[in-house]
Coordinates of C-alpha atoms in Angstrom, one line a residue:
M187 CA -12.0 9.1 -11.6
K188 CA -11.4 12.4 -13.0
N189 CA -12.8 15.1 -10.0
T190 CA -13.7 18.5 -9.7
I191 CA -10.4 19.0 -8.0
S192 CA -8.1 17.5 -10.9
K193 CA -7.1 21.2 -11.9
Q194 CA -6.4 21.9 -8.5
R195 CA -3.8 18.9 -8.1
R196 CA -2.3 19.5 -11.3
G197 CA -1.3 23.2 -10.7
L198 CA -0.1 21.9 -7.2
L199 CA 2.1 19.5 -9.1
H200 CA 3.7 21.8 -10.9
A201 CA 3.9 24.1 -8.1
I202 CA 6.2 21.4 -6.3
G203 CA 9.8 22.0 -6.3
A204 CA 12.7 20.2 -5.2
T205 CA 11.6 20.0 -1.5
G206 CA 7.9 19.8 -2.0
L207 CA 5.3 21.8 -1.1
A208 CA 6.3 24.6 1.6
L209 CA 5.3 24.3 4.9
S210 CA 2.2 26.9 5.3
P211 CA 1.9 29.7 7.9
A212 CA -1.0 27.9 9.7
A213 CA 1.5 24.6 10.3
K214 CA 4.3 26.4 11.2
A215 CA 2.3 28.4 13.8
A216 CA 0.7 25.1 15.2
A217 CA 4.3 23.6 15.2
A218 CA 6.1 26.6 17.0
A219 CA 2.7 26.6 19.6
T220 CA 3.4 23.1 20.2
A221 CA 7.5 22.9 20.0
A222 CA 7.3 24.1 23.7
F223 CA 4.8 21.3 25.3
G224 CA 5.8 19.7 28.0
G225 CA 3.8 21.2 31.4
S226 CA 2.7 20.0 34.3
D227 CA -0.4 18.1 33.0
P228 CA 0.6 16.2 29.9
W229 CA -2.5 14.1 30.2
G230 CA -4.7 17.0 30.4
Q231 CA -3.3 17.8 27.2
A232 CA -4.0 14.4 25.9
Q233 CA -7.8 15.0 27.3
A234 CA -8.0 18.2 25.6
I235 CA -7.2 16.5 22.2
I236 CA -9.7 13.9 22.9
D237 CA -12.4 16.7 23.4
R238 CA -11.5 18.6 20.6
L239 CA -12.1 15.7 18.2
A240 CA -15.5 14.9 20.0
K241 CA -17.6 16.6 17.9
P242 CA -18.6 14.1 15.0
V243 CA -18.2 14.9 11.0
S244 CA -21.4 15.5 10.1
F245 CA -23.4 15.3 6.6
R246 CA -26.4 15.9 4.6
N247 CA -29.2 13.4 5.2
A248 CA -29.3 11.6 1.8
D249 CA -28.4 8.2 1.0
Y250 CA -27.2 7.3 -2.5
L251 CA -27.4 3.5 -3.0
V252 CA -24.6 2.3 -5.0
S253 CA -26.8 -0.6 -7.0
D254 CA -28.9 3.0 -8.5
F255 CA -25.6 3.6 -9.9
G256 CA -24.7 0.2 -11.9
A257 CA -23.3 -1.2 -9.4
A258 CA -24.2 -5.5 -8.5
P259 CA -22.5 -7.9 -6.4
C260 CA -20.7 -10.8 -7.6
T261 CA -20.0 -14.3 -7.2
M262 CA -17.4 -16.2 -5.5
A263 CA -14.6 -18.8 -6.4
T264 CA -12.1 -20.1 -4.2
V265 CA -8.3 -19.9 -4.9
K266 CA -5.2 -20.9 -2.7
A267 CA -4.0 -17.3 -1.4
W268 CA -1.2 -16.2 1.0
L269 CA -2.5 -15.6 4.4
S270 CA 1.1 -14.1 5.7
F271 CA 4.5 -14.5 5.2
E272 CA 4.6 -17.8 5.0
E273 CA 1.3 -19.6 5.2
Q274 CA -1.3 -20.5 2.5
E275 CA -4.8 -21.4 2.7
N276 CA -8.1 -21.4 0.6
M277 CA -9.7 -18.3 0.5
K278 CA -12.7 -16.6 -1.4
T279 CA -12.5 -14.4 -4.4
P280 CA -14.6 -13.0 -7.0
A281 CA -15.0 -15.3 -10.0
P282 CA -13.3 -14.7 -13.1
G283 CA -15.5 -12.1 -15.3
S284 CA -17.3 -10.7 -12.2
H285 CA -19.2 -7.7 -12.5
D286 CA -16.9 -3.9 -12.2
C287 CA -18.5 -2.1 -9.4
Y288 CA -15.9 0.7 -10.0
P289 CA -18.1 2.6 -12.4
G290 CA -21.0 2.8 -10.1
F291 CA -19.1 3.3 -6.7
A292 CA -17.5 6.6 -8.5
A293 CA -20.7 7.6 -9.9
A294 CA -22.5 7.2 -6.8
I295 CA -19.8 9.3 -4.8
A296 CA -19.2 12.0 -7.5
A297 CA -23.5 12.4 -7.3
C298 CA -23.4 12.6 -3.4
H299 CA -20.8 15.3 -4.0
K300 CA -22.3 17.2 -6.8
A301 CA -25.5 17.3 -4.8
G302 CA -23.8 18.9 -1.6
G303 CA -23.2 15.4 0.5
G304 CA -24.9 12.8 1.9
R305 CA -23.9 8.9 2.4
V306 CA -22.9 6.5 -0.4
V307 CA -24.5 3.2 1.0
I308 CA -23.3 -0.3 0.0
P309 CA -25.4 -3.0 0.8
A310 CA -24.6 -6.5 2.1
G311 CA -22.9 -8.7 -0.9
D312 CA -19.8 -9.6 -2.1
W313 CA -18.7 -6.4 -4.7
Y314 CA -16.0 -6.5 -6.8
C315 CA -13.9 -3.2 -7.5
A316 CA -11.7 -2.8 -10.4
G317 CA -9.9 0.5 -9.4
P318 CA -9.6 2.8 -6.5
I319 CA -12.4 4.3 -4.5
V320 CA -11.6 7.8 -4.5
L321 CA -13.4 10.1 -1.6
L322 CA -15.0 13.6 -2.2
S323 CA -15.7 16.3 0.2
N324 CA -18.8 16.0 2.1
V325 CA -18.9 12.4 1.4
H326 CA -19.4 9.3 3.5
V327 CA -19.1 5.9 2.3
H328 CA -20.7 3.5 4.3
L329 CA -20.9 -0.4 4.4
K330 CA -23.7 -2.1 5.9
A331 CA -23.4 -5.4 7.5
G332 CA -22.4 -8.0 5.5
A333 CA -21.0 -5.7 2.8
R334 CA -17.5 -7.2 1.6
I335 CA -15.4 -4.8 -1.1
Y336 CA -12.7 -7.1 -3.0
F337 CA -10.4 -5.2 -4.7
S338 CA -8.8 -6.4 -8.1
T339 CA -5.5 -7.8 -7.9
N340 CA -4.3 -6.3 -11.5
P341 CA -1.9 -3.6 -10.4
A342 CA -3.0 -1.9 -14.1
D343 CA -6.3 -1.2 -12.2
Y344 CA -4.5 1.1 -10.1
A345 CA -2.7 3.0 -12.7
K346 CA -5.9 3.7 -15.2
Y347 CA -7.8 6.7 -13.4
G348 CA -5.2 9.2 -11.6
D349 CA -5.1 12.6 -12.5
Y350 CA -1.4 12.4 -14.3
P351 CA -0.9 10.5 -17.1
C352 CA 2.5 9.4 -17.4
G353 CA 2.9 7.0 -20.4
A354 CA 3.7 3.5 -20.2
N355 CA 3.7 4.2 -15.9
G356 CA 0.1 4.2 -16.5
N357 CA -2.4 7.3 -15.2
L358 CA -0.8 8.0 -11.6
V359 CA -1.8 9.9 -8.8
L360 CA 0.2 12.0 -6.2
S361 CA 1.1 9.9 -3.2
R362 CA 3.6 9.3 -0.8
W363 CA 5.5 5.9 -0.1
Q364 CA 7.5 5.0 2.8
S365 CA 7.4 8.6 3.5
N366 CA 8.7 10.3 0.0
D367 CA 6.6 12.0 -2.6
C368 CA 6.2 10.3 -5.9
L369 CA 3.4 9.6 -8.7
N370 CA 2.5 6.1 -8.4
F371 CA -0.2 3.6 -8.1
S372 CA -3.4 4.9 -6.5
S373 CA -4.1 3.6 -3.4
L374 CA -7.1 1.2 -2.8
V375 CA -9.2 3.8 -1.0
Y376 CA -7.7 7.5 -1.9
A377 CA -8.6 11.2 -1.1
Y378 CA -6.6 14.4 -1.8
G379 CA -7.1 17.7 -0.2
Q380 CA -10.6 16.6 0.4
D381 CA -12.7 17.9 3.7
N382 CA -15.6 16.2 5.8
I383 CA -15.2 12.6 4.7
A384 CA -16.2 9.4 6.5
L385 CA -15.5 5.7 6.0
T386 CA -17.2 3.3 8.0
G387 CA -18.9 0.0 8.7
E388 CA -21.8 -1.2 10.7
D389 CA -19.6 -3.9 12.5
W390 CA -16.9 -6.0 11.2
T391 CA -18.8 -7.8 8.8
S392 CA -18.2 -4.7 6.8
I393 CA -15.1 -5.9 5.1
L394 CA -12.5 -4.0 2.5
D395 CA -10.3 -6.8 1.3
G396 CA -7.3 -5.9 -0.7
Q397 CA -6.4 -9.5 -1.3
G398 CA -2.9 -8.8 -0.9
G399 CA -1.8 -12.4 -0.7
V400 CA -4.2 -13.6 -3.9
P401 CA -2.2 -14.3 -6.8
F402 CA -2.6 -12.1 -10.1
E403 CA -4.5 -13.1 -12.6
G404 CA -2.5 -15.7 -15.1
S405 CA 0.5 -15.9 -12.2
S406 CA 1.6 -17.1 -9.2
D407 CA 2.7 -14.1 -7.8
C408 CA 0.5 -11.6 -5.6
W409 CA 1.3 -7.8 -4.2
W410 CA 3.4 -9.5 -1.5
T411 CA 5.7 -10.8 -3.6
W412 CA 7.1 -7.4 -4.7
K413 CA 8.4 -7.1 -1.1
G414 CA 11.4 -9.1 -2.0
K415 CA 14.2 -10.7 0.7
N416 CA 14.0 -9.8 4.2
K417 CA 17.2 -8.4 5.8
T418 CA 16.4 -8.8 9.3
I419 CA 18.7 -11.1 11.4
N420 CA 17.1 -14.1 12.7
A421 CA 13.7 -12.6 12.3
V422 CA 10.9 -15.2 13.5
A423 CA 8.3 -16.2 11.1
Q424 CA 9.5 -14.1 8.6
G425 CA 12.2 -15.8 6.8
S426 CA 10.2 -15.7 3.3
T427 CA 8.0 -13.9 1.1
P428 CA 5.3 -15.1 -0.6
N429 CA 6.2 -16.7 -3.9
Y430 CA 9.5 -14.8 -3.8
R431 CA 12.7 -16.8 -5.8
P432 CA 16.3 -15.1 -5.6
G433 CA 16.5 -12.9 -8.8
Q434 CA 13.0 -11.9 -9.0
P435 CA 12.2 -8.5 -9.8
S436 CA 10.7 -6.6 -6.8
Q437 CA 11.2 -3.5 -4.8
R438 CA 14.7 -4.6 -3.5
T439 CA 16.0 -5.6 -7.0
P440 CA 17.8 -3.2 -9.2
N441 CA 15.1 -1.8 -11.8
P442 CA 16.8 -1.7 -15.2
R443 CA 14.0 1.0 -15.7
N444 CA 15.7 3.5 -13.7
P445 CA 18.9 5.0 -14.6
E446 CA 22.1 4.1 -14.0
S447 CA 23.6 7.2 -12.8
L448 CA 21.7 9.9 -11.0
A449 CA 23.5 12.3 -13.2
T450 CA 20.8 11.4 -15.9
V451 CA 18.0 12.9 -13.7
A452 CA 20.1 15.3 -11.5
P453 CA 22.8 16.8 -13.7
H454 CA 23.2 19.6 -11.1
L455 CA 24.8 17.3 -8.6
T456 CA 28.5 17.5 -8.0
E457 CA 30.5 14.4 -8.3
A458 CA 31.0 14.1 -4.8
Q459 CA 27.1 14.7 -3.7
R460 CA 26.3 11.6 -6.5
R461 CA 28.6 9.2 -5.1
L462 CA 27.4 10.0 -1.6
I463 CA 23.3 9.2 -2.6
Q464 CA 24.3 6.4 -4.8
G465 CA 26.5 4.6 -2.9
E466 CA 28.5 1.7 -4.0
G467 CA 27.3 -0.8 -6.5
A468 CA 23.5 -1.2 -8.1
E469 CA 21.2 -1.4 -5.3
W470 CA 20.6 2.2 -5.4
R471 CA 18.5 1.2 -8.4
A472 CA 15.8 -0.7 -6.7
D473 CA 12.7 1.0 -6.3
E474 CA 12.6 1.6 -2.8
N475 CA 16.3 3.1 -3.2
Y476 CA 15.7 4.8 -6.2
L477 CA 12.9 7.0 -4.6
P478 CA 14.5 8.4 -1.9
A479 CA 17.7 9.0 -3.8
L480 CA 15.4 11.1 -5.9
S481 CA 14.6 13.2 -3.2
E482 CA 17.8 13.7 -1.4
A483 CA 19.1 14.8 -4.9
G484 CA 16.4 17.4 -5.1
V485 CA 14.4 16.0 -7.9
P486 CA 11.1 17.5 -8.5
V487 CA 8.1 15.1 -7.9
A488 CA 6.5 15.3 -11.2
R489 CA 9.9 13.5 -12.1
R490 CA 9.4 10.8 -9.6
V491 CA 7.6 8.3 -11.8
F492 CA 6.9 5.0 -10.8
G493 CA 3.4 2.9 -11.4
L494 CA 3.7 0.4 -14.1
G495 CA 7.1 -1.3 -14.6
H496 CA 7.9 -0.4 -10.9
Y497 CA 7.3 -2.5 -7.7
L498 CA 6.2 0.4 -5.0
R499 CA 2.8 -1.4 -3.8
P500 CA 0.1 1.0 -3.0
P501 CA -1.2 1.5 0.5
M502 CA -4.7 0.1 1.1
I503 CA -6.2 3.7 2.3
Q504 CA -4.1 6.9 1.5
L505 CA -6.2 10.2 2.4
I506 CA -3.5 13.1 1.7
G507 CA -4.1 16.6 2.7
C508 CA -7.5 16.1 4.3
T509 CA -9.4 17.6 7.1
N510 CA -12.3 16.3 9.5
V511 CA -11.8 12.9 8.6
L512 CA -13.6 9.8 10.3
L513 CA -12.9 6.2 9.7
Q514 CA -14.7 4.0 12.0
G515 CA -16.6 0.2 12.2
Y516 CA -15.2 -1.9 9.6
E517 CA -12.4 -4.3 9.0
V518 CA -9.5 -4.4 6.8
R519 CA -7.9 -7.5 5.5
Q520 CA -5.1 -8.3 3.4
A521 CA -3.5 -5.0 2.3
P522 CA -1.0 -4.7 -0.5
F523 CA 1.3 -2.6 1.7
W524 CA 0.2 -0.1 4.5
V525 CA -3.4 -0.6 5.9
H526 CA -4.2 3.3 6.5
H527 CA -1.7 6.0 5.8
P528 CA -3.1 9.4 6.1
V529 CA -0.8 12.2 5.4
H530 CA -0.8 15.8 6.1
C531 CA -4.3 15.3 7.6
R532 CA -5.7 17.3 10.4
N533 CA -8.4 16.2 12.7
I534 CA -8.8 12.4 12.0
V535 CA -10.5 9.8 14.3
I536 CA -10.3 6.2 13.4
R537 CA -12.4 4.3 16.1
N538 CA -13.5 0.6 16.5
V539 CA -11.7 -0.4 13.1
H540 CA -9.8 -4.0 12.6
A541 CA -6.8 -4.0 11.0
N542 CA -6.6 -7.4 9.8
S543 CA -3.7 -8.1 7.4
L544 CA -0.5 -10.3 8.2
G545 CA 1.6 -9.6 5.1
P546 CA 4.6 -8.1 4.3
N547 CA 4.4 -3.9 5.6
S548 CA 1.1 -4.5 6.7
D549 CA 1.5 -1.8 9.1
G550 CA -2.3 -1.0 10.5
F551 CA -2.4 2.7 11.0
D552 CA 0.3 5.0 9.9
P553 CA -0.5 8.7 10.9
E554 CA 2.1 10.8 8.8
A555 CA 2.9 14.6 9.3
C556 CA -0.7 14.8 10.9
D557 CA -2.1 17.1 13.1
Y558 CA -4.8 16.0 16.2
V559 CA -5.5 12.5 15.5
L560 CA -7.3 10.1 18.0
V561 CA -6.9 6.3 17.9
D562 CA -9.8 4.7 19.7
S563 CA -11.0 1.3 20.7
C564 CA -9.1 -0.6 17.3
T565 CA -7.6 -3.7 17.1
F566 CA -4.7 -4.7 15.1
N567 CA -3.6 -7.8 14.0
S568 CA -0.8 -6.8 11.8
G569 CA 2.1 -8.3 9.7
D570 CA 4.2 -5.0 10.7
D571 CA 3.8 -2.3 13.2
C572 CA 0.1 -2.0 14.4
I573 CA 0.7 1.8 14.9
A574 CA 3.5 3.5 13.0
I575 CA 3.6 7.2 13.7
K576 CA 5.6 9.1 10.3
A577 CA 6.8 12.2 9.4
G578 CA 8.7 12.5 6.1
K579 CA 12.0 11.0 5.1
N580 CA 15.0 12.3 3.2
L581 CA 14.2 16.2 1.9
D582 CA 10.4 15.5 2.2
T583 CA 9.5 17.4 5.1
Q584 CA 7.2 20.1 4.2
Y585 CA 4.6 19.1 5.6
G586 CA 6.3 19.3 9.3
P587 CA 5.6 17.3 12.3
S588 CA 3.2 14.6 13.4
Q589 CA 1.8 15.8 16.6
N590 CA -0.8 16.0 19.2
I591 CA -1.9 12.3 18.9
V592 CA -3.7 10.2 21.3
I593 CA -4.0 6.4 21.3
Q594 CA -6.3 4.5 23.8
K595 CA -8.3 1.6 24.2
C596 CA -6.7 -0.5 21.5
T597 CA -5.8 -3.7 21.3
M598 CA -2.6 -5.2 19.4
Q599 CA -3.5 -8.9 18.5
S600 CA 0.0 -9.5 16.9
G601 CA 2.7 -7.3 14.9
H602 CA 6.0 -6.1 15.0
G603 CA 5.9 -3.0 17.1
A604 CA 2.5 -2.2 19.0
V605 CA 3.2 1.5 19.3
T606 CA 6.0 2.6 16.9
L607 CA 7.2 6.1 16.1
G608 CA 9.4 6.1 12.7
S609 CA 11.5 5.1 11.1
E610 CA 10.5 7.9 9.1
M611 CA 10.6 11.0 11.0
A612 CA 12.5 13.6 9.3
G613 CA 10.0 16.1 9.8
G614 CA 9.5 15.5 13.8
I615 CA 7.2 13.7 16.1
Q616 CA 5.8 15.6 19.1
N617 CA 2.8 15.3 21.7
V618 CA 2.0 11.8 21.2
F619 CA -0.2 10.1 24.2
A620 CA -0.7 6.4 24.6
Q621 CA -2.9 4.7 27.5
D622 CA -5.1 2.0 28.4
L623 CA -4.1 -0.6 25.9
I624 CA -3.7 -4.2 25.6
F625 CA -0.9 -6.0 23.6
Q626 CA -2.3 -9.6 23.5
N627 CA 0.8 -11.4 21.4
I628 CA -1.6 -14.1 20.5
N629 CA 0.6 -15.6 18.2
W630 CA 3.6 -15.8 20.6
A631 CA 4.4 -19.3 20.3
T632 CA 5.2 -19.3 16.3
N633 CA 4.8 -15.4 15.4
P634 CA 5.4 -13.3 18.6
L635 CA 4.9 -9.4 19.2
N636 CA 8.7 -8.1 18.3
T637 CA 8.7 -5.1 20.6
A638 CA 6.0 -3.3 22.4
I639 CA 7.0 0.7 22.8
R640 CA 9.4 1.4 19.5
L641 CA 11.2 4.0 18.5
K642 CA 13.1 4.2 14.7
T643 CA 15.2 6.2 13.4
N644 CA 19.2 6.9 12.4
M645 CA 21.7 9.5 10.9
N646 CA 19.8 9.5 7.4
R647 CA 16.3 9.9 8.7
G648 CA 17.1 12.1 11.9
G649 CA 14.1 14.1 13.1
Y650 CA 13.0 14.4 16.9
L651 CA 10.7 12.7 19.0
R652 CA 10.1 14.8 22.3
N653 CA 6.8 14.6 24.6
F654 CA 6.0 11.1 24.5
Y655 CA 4.0 9.5 27.0
V656 CA 2.7 5.9 27.7
R657 CA 0.8 4.6 30.3
N658 CA -1.5 1.7 31.4
V659 CA -0.6 -1.0 29.3
T660 CA -0.8 -4.8 29.5
I661 CA 1.2 -7.5 27.6
P662 CA -0.3 -10.8 28.9
N663 CA 2.0 -12.8 26.9
G664 CA 5.3 -10.9 26.7
V665 CA 7.3 -10.1 23.6
Q666 CA 9.5 -12.0 21.3
T667 CA 12.1 -14.1 23.4
S668 CA 15.1 -14.3 21.3
P669 CA 16.9 -11.4 19.8
S670 CA 16.8 -10.0 16.3
S671 CA 18.9 -7.3 14.7
Y672 CA 20.2 -5.4 11.6
A673 CA 23.5 -5.0 10.3
M674 CA 25.5 -2.7 11.6
L675 CA 28.2 -0.3 9.3
P676 CA 31.8 -1.2 9.7
G677 CA 33.5 0.6 12.6
S678 CA 30.5 0.7 14.5
P679 CA 30.8 0.5 18.5
V680 CA 27.7 -1.9 18.3
N681 CA 28.2 -5.1 16.7
S682 CA 25.9 -6.9 14.5
G683 CA 23.6 -9.5 16.5
S684 CA 24.9 -8.4 20.2
V685 CA 21.5 -6.5 20.9
A686 CA 17.9 -7.2 20.3
V687 CA 17.3 -3.8 18.4
A688 CA 14.9 -5.4 15.9
A689 CA 12.6 -7.7 18.1
G690 CA 13.3 -9.0 21.8
A691 CA 12.9 -6.4 24.1
V692 CA 9.7 -5.0 25.6
I693 CA 10.8 -1.1 25.1
T694 CA 13.2 -0.2 22.4
F695 CA 14.4 3.0 21.0
D696 CA 16.6 2.6 18.1
C697 CA 18.1 5.5 16.9
D698 CA 20.7 3.3 14.3
Y699 CA 17.6 2.0 12.6
A700 CA 18.8 -0.5 9.9
P701 CA 21.8 1.9 9.2
V702 CA 23.3 -0.2 5.9
S703 CA 20.0 0.4 4.2
D704 CA 20.7 4.6 3.7
N705 CA 23.8 5.8 2.0
V706 CA 23.4 9.6 3.4
R707 CA 23.5 9.6 6.7
I708 CA 24.0 13.2 8.0
R709 CA 21.1 13.9 10.2
P710 CA 21.4 12.9 13.8
P711 CA 18.2 12.5 15.4
Q712 CA 17.1 14.1 19.0
V713 CA 14.8 12.3 21.4
S714 CA 13.8 13.4 24.6
N715 CA 11.0 13.9 27.4
V716 CA 9.8 10.4 27.0
H717 CA 7.6 9.0 30.1
I718 CA 6.3 5.5 30.5
S719 CA 4.5 4.2 33.0
N720 CA 2.4 1.3 34.5
V721 CA 3.5 -1.5 32.0
K722 CA 2.7 -5.0 33.2
V723 CA 4.7 -7.7 31.2
G724 CA 3.3 -11.6 31.6
N725 CA 5.4 -14.5 31.2
V726 CA 5.1 -17.4 28.8
T727 CA 6.9 -20.6 28.8
K728 CA 9.8 -21.3 26.7
G729 CA 12.2 -24.5 27.0
G730 CA 10.6 -24.9 30.2
K731 CA 11.4 -21.4 31.9
P732 CA 8.6 -18.6 32.1
V733 CA 10.1 -15.7 30.3
S734 CA 8.3 -12.6 28.9
C735 CA 11.1 -11.1 26.7
Y736 CA 14.9 -11.1 25.7
Q737 CA 15.9 -7.8 27.2
A738 CA 13.2 -5.2 29.3
I739 CA 15.1 -2.2 27.5
V740 CA 16.9 -1.4 24.4
I741 CA 18.0 2.0 24.0
L742 CA 20.5 2.4 21.2
G743 CA 21.2 6.2 21.0
P744 CA 22.7 7.9 17.8
V745 CA 25.9 6.8 16.8
A746 CA 28.2 9.2 15.9
S747 CA 30.4 7.3 13.9
D748 CA 27.8 6.5 11.2
Y749 CA 28.1 10.1 10.2
N750 CA 29.3 10.8 6.5
G751 CA 28.8 14.0 5.5
P752 CA 31.1 16.8 5.4
A753 CA 33.4 18.3 8.0
P754 CA 32.6 19.5 10.6
A755 CA 30.2 16.9 11.8
P756 CA 27.2 17.8 13.7
T757 CA 26.6 17.4 17.3
V758 CA 25.4 14.1 18.2
W759 CA 23.1 14.3 21.4
P760 CA 22.2 11.1 24.0
V761 CA 18.7 10.1 24.2
R762 CA 17.8 11.9 27.4
D763 CA 15.1 12.9 29.8
V764 CA 13.6 9.3 30.0
T765 CA 11.7 8.3 32.6
I766 CA 10.3 4.2 33.5
S767 CA 8.2 4.5 36.4
D768 CA 5.7 1.8 38.2
C769 CA 6.7 -1.1 35.8
D770 CA 7.1 -5.1 35.8
F771 CA 8.6 -6.5 32.8
G772 CA 8.6 -9.9 33.9
T773 CA 11.5 -12.6 33.7
P774 CA 13.6 -11.9 30.6
A775 CA 15.5 -14.5 28.8
N776 CA 18.8 -12.7 29.0
A777 CA 19.0 -12.1 32.9
A778 CA 22.6 -11.3 32.8
Q779 CA 21.9 -8.2 30.8
P780 CA 18.1 -7.2 31.3
W781 CA 18.5 -3.7 29.7
F782 CA 21.1 -2.2 27.0
L783 CA 21.9 1.4 26.8
Y784 CA 24.1 3.2 24.3
N785 CA 24.3 7.0 24.5
V786 CA 22.0 7.4 26.8
K787 CA 22.1 10.2 29.6
G788 CA 20.2 9.7 32.9
L789 CA 17.4 7.2 32.5
A790 CA 15.3 7.2 35.4
L791 CA 13.8 3.9 36.4
K792 CA 11.5 4.5 39.5
N793 CA 9.8 1.0 40.8
V794 CA 10.8 -1.0 38.0
R795 CA 10.4 -4.7 38.5
I796 CA 12.6 -6.9 36.2
G797 CA 12.8 -10.8 37.0
G798 CA 11.7 -9.9 40.6
R799 CA 14.2 -7.6 41.0
S800 CA 13.4 -4.0 41.7
H801 CA 15.2 -1.3 40.0
T802 CA 14.9 3.0 41.4
E803 CA 18.0 4.5 39.9
V804 CA 19.3 6.8 37.1
I805 CA 21.4 4.8 34.7
S806 CA 23.4 6.3 31.8
G807 CA 25.2 4.1 29.1

């Protein structure tokens, strides 16, 4: 859709240099103003954020019915599709030859925007959309009860309408994939640089279906096939990827379309720099590795071109550089990749949304480098982290930190981490508050919640986490009761498989997350001022015994030996100023070692029960 800001986007892209946009003076001021946060009333600060976001977005009182612009419902057929990593079932999908509602949706949004705003209404029925829904300023897209939008499963439909013509790669959009900027497929719902926008439904029969597990036309592959092989050791119910076969092209297999050497696209690098970024072998040419390599090499975004011929799946809903955003009252199913991914947005509320997607990387809500965010009364049934707060990766930190975020009254039915920070957090994360949450772990017997409260970073992602407060969390069915882990680097003081960093602990701070996946390891993270209270964990029966987790607490601080940059090595700080109080972690399966600490200074436990024993002590490791 060519809209009124296309010229602005083009100018912006040309202005982006090696590290992207410069942080604006306003963003710098906001970061400086909050850096010193940590006063005597943190929950008062949380309430101030809630109060700030209480005023709803408002729109001109005018409705634009999509059927008046050529959109029409479709008939449905049945297809065998993937429900999750390993399960298949028959699902409804638009019948072949269904009417494409993309032109009608786009025309209604454009007319509403041009007239000064209002509400674009999608009535009850099944609607097929072979392209992205692109939101514009002052437009409220609303799904009536019973409205179900099924997005095309043809990747080419998300490389048709972008503002950047990239030859055989398609017409692409400015995007961010796993926290690196690029030109790529459009997300299925997209907005860039818009103000006062809303996407809402009447209830959870208002459905946005990304059809991530539905086979592409004429193929047995689907969006989720592009994930490739899972690398986690002892990953429960994640042992396969839908329809993936060894050697099949994916985001994790070297792509012959990518150059054989970084010297081709970054001739300014010294040989030592090139070797450090590429590492050994050809794995760096896989799309998921090639993009961060381009960031490390300082390659401008205009030359980070993906789309057709590549395997970086688009998010379901991606909003970049937007202000005053409301997401409310609908259900999302079967996202190709992350479900919600707001980037560099300010004043965003997501309320009473059901993120229901069990495929690979189906994170429910991933605010990145956002300021003032409220996540309220949402439900997550996720194939990956339910909520994962992000803040840039490699050199793409121009948007600054994620900050001033409140998560409350949410239910996490299933997922990897319930509330997660990272792993992409190079720009920093601060002032995050989570309260009054239920981590149900409804699939505990077959596909359990990996961990409840989770931090992920490493010597590549770096960044900082500070001022993180959690209270009033109920976990009735515990978390995974067996340990999962990542391969460690040679010479690491932590043995691979010896600690439940990937899954198995209730609270996991992993500052050595998946270290073998990153060639450049020169940025020690810092973690401080974390306070967690009133977490209640129930037991389930496994092997005839009551258990709640494998270990209650795992805090793996930064590992200095991972550093591979020039001398002198930077200071590697321990995890510090962490308090856990008034909690009951149930009965860990590993009763002999209920917690694991490495490079941690002064973890304060206050009235913490583990396996029926109470702990009030300060420990380090």
